[in-house]
Tab-separated table of C-alpha atoms in Angstrom:
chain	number	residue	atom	x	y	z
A	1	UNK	CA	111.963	99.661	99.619
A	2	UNK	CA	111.248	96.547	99.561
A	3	UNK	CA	110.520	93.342	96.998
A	4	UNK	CA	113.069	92.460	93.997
A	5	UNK	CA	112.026	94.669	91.331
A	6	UNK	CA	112.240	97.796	94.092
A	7	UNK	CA	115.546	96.302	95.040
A	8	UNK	CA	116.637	96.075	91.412
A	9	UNK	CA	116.105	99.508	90.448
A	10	UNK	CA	118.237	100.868	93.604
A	11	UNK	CA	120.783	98.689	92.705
A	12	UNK	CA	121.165	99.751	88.984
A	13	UNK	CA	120.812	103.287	89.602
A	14	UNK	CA	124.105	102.902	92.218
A	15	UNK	CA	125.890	100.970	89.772
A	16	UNK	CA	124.913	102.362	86.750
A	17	UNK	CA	123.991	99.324	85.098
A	18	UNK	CA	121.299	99.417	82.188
A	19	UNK	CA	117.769	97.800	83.588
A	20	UNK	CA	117.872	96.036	80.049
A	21	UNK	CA	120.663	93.679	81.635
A	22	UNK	CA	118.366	92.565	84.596
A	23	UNK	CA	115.299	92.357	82.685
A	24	UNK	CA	113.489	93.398	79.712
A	25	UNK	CA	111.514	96.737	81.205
A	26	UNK	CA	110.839	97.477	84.879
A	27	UNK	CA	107.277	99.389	84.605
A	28	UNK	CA	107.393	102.032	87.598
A	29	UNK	CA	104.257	103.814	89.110
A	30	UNK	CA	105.234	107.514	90.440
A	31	UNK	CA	102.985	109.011	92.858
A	32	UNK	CA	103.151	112.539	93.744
A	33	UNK	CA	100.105	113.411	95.688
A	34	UNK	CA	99.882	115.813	97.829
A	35	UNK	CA	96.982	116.116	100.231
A	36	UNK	CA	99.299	117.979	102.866
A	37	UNK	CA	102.168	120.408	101.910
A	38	UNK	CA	102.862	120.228	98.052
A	39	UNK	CA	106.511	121.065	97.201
A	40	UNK	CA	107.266	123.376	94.628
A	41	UNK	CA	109.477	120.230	92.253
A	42	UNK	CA	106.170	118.199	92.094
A	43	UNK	CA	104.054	121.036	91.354
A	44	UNK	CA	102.655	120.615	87.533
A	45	UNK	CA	101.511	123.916	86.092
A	46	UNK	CA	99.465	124.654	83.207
A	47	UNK	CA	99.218	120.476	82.405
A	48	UNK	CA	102.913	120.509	81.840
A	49	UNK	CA	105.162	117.293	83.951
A	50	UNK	CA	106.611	118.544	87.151
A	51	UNK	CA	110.865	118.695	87.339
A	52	UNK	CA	110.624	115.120	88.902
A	53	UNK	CA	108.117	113.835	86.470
A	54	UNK	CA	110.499	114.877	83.754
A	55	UNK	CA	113.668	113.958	85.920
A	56	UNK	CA	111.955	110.346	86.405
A	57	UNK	CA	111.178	109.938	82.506
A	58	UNK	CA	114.867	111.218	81.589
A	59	UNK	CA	116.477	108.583	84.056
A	60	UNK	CA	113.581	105.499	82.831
A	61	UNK	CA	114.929	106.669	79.037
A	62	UNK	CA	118.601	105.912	80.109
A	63	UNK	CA	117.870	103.001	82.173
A	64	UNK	CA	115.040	101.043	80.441
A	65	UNK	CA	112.534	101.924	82.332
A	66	UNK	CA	109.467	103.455	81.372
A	67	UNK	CA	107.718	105.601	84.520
A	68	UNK	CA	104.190	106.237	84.801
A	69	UNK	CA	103.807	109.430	86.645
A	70	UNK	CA	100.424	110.705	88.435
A	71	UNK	CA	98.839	112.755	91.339
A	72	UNK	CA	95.342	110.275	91.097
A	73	UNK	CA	96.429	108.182	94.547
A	74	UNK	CA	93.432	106.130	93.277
A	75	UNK	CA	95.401	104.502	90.758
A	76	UNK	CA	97.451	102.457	94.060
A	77	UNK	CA	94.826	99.427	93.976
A	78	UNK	CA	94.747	96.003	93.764
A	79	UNK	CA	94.119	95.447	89.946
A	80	UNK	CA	96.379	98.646	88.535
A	81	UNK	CA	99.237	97.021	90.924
A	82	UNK	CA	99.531	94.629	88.697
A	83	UNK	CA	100.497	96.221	86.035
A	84	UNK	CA	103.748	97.326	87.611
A	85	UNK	CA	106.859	96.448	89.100
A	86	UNK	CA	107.599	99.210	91.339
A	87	UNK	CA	105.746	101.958	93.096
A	88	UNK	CA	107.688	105.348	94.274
A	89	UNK	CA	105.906	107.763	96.478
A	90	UNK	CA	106.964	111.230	96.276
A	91	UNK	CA	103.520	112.039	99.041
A	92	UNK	CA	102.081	113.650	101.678
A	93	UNK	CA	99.301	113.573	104.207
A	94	UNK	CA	96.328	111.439	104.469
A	95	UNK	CA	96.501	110.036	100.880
A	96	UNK	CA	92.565	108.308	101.339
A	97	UNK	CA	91.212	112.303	101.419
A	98	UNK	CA	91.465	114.726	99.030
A	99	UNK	CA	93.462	117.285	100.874
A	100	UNK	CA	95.425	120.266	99.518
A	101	UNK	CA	96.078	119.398	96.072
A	102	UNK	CA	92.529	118.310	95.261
A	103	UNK	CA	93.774	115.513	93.437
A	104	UNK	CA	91.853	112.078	93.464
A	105	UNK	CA	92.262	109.787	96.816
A	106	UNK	CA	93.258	106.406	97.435
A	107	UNK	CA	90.186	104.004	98.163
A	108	UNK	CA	89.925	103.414	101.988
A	109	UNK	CA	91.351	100.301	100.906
A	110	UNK	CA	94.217	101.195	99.073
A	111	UNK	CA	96.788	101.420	101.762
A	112	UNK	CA	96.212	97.294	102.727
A	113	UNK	CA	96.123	96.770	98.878
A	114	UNK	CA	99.202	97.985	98.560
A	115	UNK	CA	101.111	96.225	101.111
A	116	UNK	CA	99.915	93.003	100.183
A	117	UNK	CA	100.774	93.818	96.854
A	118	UNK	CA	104.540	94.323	98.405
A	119	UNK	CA	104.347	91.251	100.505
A	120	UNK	CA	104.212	89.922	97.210
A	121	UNK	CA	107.167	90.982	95.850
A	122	UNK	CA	106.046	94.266	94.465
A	123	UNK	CA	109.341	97.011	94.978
A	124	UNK	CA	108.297	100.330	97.174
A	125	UNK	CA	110.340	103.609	96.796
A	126	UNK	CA	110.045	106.515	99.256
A	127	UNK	CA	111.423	109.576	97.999
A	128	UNK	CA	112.134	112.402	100.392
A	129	UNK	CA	108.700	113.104	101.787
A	130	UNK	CA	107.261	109.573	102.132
A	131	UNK	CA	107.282	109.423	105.423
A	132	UNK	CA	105.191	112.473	105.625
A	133	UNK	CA	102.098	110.156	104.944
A	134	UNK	CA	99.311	108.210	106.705
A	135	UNK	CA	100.434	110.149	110.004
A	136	UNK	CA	99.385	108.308	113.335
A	137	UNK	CA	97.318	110.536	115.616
A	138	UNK	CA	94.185	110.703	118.034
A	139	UNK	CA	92.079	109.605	115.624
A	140	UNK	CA	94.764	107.045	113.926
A	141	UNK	CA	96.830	105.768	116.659
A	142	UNK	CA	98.161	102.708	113.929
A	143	UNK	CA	99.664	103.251	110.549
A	144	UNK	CA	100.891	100.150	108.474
A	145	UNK	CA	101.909	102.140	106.041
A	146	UNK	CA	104.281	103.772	108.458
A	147	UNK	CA	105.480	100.415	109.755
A	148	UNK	CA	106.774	99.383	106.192
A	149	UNK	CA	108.231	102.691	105.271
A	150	UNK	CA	110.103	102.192	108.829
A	151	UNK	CA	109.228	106.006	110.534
A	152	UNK	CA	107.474	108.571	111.049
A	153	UNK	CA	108.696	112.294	109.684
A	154	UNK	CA	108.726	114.213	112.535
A	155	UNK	CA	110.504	118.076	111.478
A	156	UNK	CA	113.451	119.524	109.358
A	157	UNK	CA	115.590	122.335	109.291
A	158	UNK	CA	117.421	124.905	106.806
A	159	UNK	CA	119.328	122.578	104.791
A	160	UNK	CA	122.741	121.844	105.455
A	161	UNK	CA	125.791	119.802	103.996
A	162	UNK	CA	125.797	116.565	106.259
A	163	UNK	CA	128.088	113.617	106.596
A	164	UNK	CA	126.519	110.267	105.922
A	165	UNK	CA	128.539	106.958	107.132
A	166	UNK	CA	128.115	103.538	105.304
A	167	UNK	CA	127.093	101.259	108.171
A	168	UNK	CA	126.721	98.167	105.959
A	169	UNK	CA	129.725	97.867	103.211
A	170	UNK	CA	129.182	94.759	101.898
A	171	UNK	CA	125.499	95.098	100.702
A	172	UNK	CA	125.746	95.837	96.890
A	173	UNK	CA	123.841	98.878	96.567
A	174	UNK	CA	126.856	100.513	98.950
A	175	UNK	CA	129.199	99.480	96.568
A	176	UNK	CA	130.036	102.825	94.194
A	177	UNK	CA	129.520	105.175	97.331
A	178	UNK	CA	132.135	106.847	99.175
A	179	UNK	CA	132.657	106.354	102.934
A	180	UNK	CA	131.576	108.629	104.073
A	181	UNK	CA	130.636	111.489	102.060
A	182	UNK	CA	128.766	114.576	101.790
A	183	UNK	CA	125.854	115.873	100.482
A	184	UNK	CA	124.032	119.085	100.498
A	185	UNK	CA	119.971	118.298	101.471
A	186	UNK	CA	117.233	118.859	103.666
A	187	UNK	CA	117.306	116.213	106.411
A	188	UNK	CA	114.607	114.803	108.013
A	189	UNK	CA	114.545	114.136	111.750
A	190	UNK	CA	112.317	111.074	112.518
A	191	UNK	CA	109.880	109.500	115.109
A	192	UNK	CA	108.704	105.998	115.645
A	193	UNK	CA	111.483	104.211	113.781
A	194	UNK	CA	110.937	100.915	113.889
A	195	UNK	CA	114.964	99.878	114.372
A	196	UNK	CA	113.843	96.139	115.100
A	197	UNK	CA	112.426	96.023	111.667
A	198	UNK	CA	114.686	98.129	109.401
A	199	UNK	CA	117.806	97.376	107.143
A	200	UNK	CA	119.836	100.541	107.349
A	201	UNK	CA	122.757	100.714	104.720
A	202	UNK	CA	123.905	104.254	105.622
């Protein structure tokens, strides 16, 4: 996550504060494409909104937000980016092909449009699988988008109830969460982490 806006959602969904008292609307583009494995709570069947989509729009209602949901990775360019605050990814694979879900790519210059659209203060989300994108290889030894998101997914188990420690108390988004506590999920094991580079809160 990065930039104010990103920042600002995070911190009003932990604290339960109303977006309306931080600003008027935060405009939100969700991205769920998947040109690798799609999972089953982004699926949209029969042209009705995946559970997220409708999870997302529930949570915008509450919080003054208003979420623009979409598979079309083509919409993460320069001159759409500008119509938003924040961009979640909910993704996976090589967003720049079509892959599995047949949904429209990203331009081959969409990834670089998008972080310079965050080096200017645009906020970034990754939700669960977003590190499941824009893997290095062979063929792609470098991945920038990698580098900002902060690693690489590498596997994950059956899911289990795990124990996750605070390691930074005083930031404000750790404020309203228990130390530690527990939570029921599907954990991710990672590769390249780039622990020169990262902020980790817990």
């Amino acid at each position: 996550m990065a930039g104010k806006f990103g920042t600002l959602l995070a911190l009003a969904a932990v604290l339960g504060m109303p977006l309306a008292q931080a600003q008027d609307k935060v405009l939100v583009l969700f991205l769920s494409k998947s040109a690798g494995f799609e999972h089953s709570c982004i699926k949209q069947e029969n042209g009705l909104p995946s559970h997220v989509d409708k999870v997302l729009k529930q949570i915008g209602e509450k919080m003054g937000a208003e979420f623009t949901s979409t598979k079309d990775a083509g919409q993460v360019n320069a001159e759409n980016l500008k119509r938003f605050n924040v961009v979640i990814f909910f993704t996976t694979g090589v967003l720049t092909e079509v892959g599995a879900d047949k949904n429209p790519p990203m331009a081959a210059t969409g990834v670089e449009e998008l972080l310079t659209w965050i080096r200017n203060g645009g906020g970034f989300i990754g939700y669960h699988c977003a590190s499941d994108s824009f893997h290095r290889d062979d063929a792609h030894p470098e991945s920038p988008y990698l580098d900002m998101v902060g690693g690489e997914f590498l596997t994950h188990g059956a899911q289990f109830e795990g124990k996750v420690d605070v390691v930074d108390p005083g930031h404000p988004a750790m404020a309203n969460f228990p130390n530690p506590w527990l939570i029921l999920d599907e954990w991710y094991a990672f590769k390249n982490m780039m622990k020169d580079k990262i902020h980790v809160l817990a």
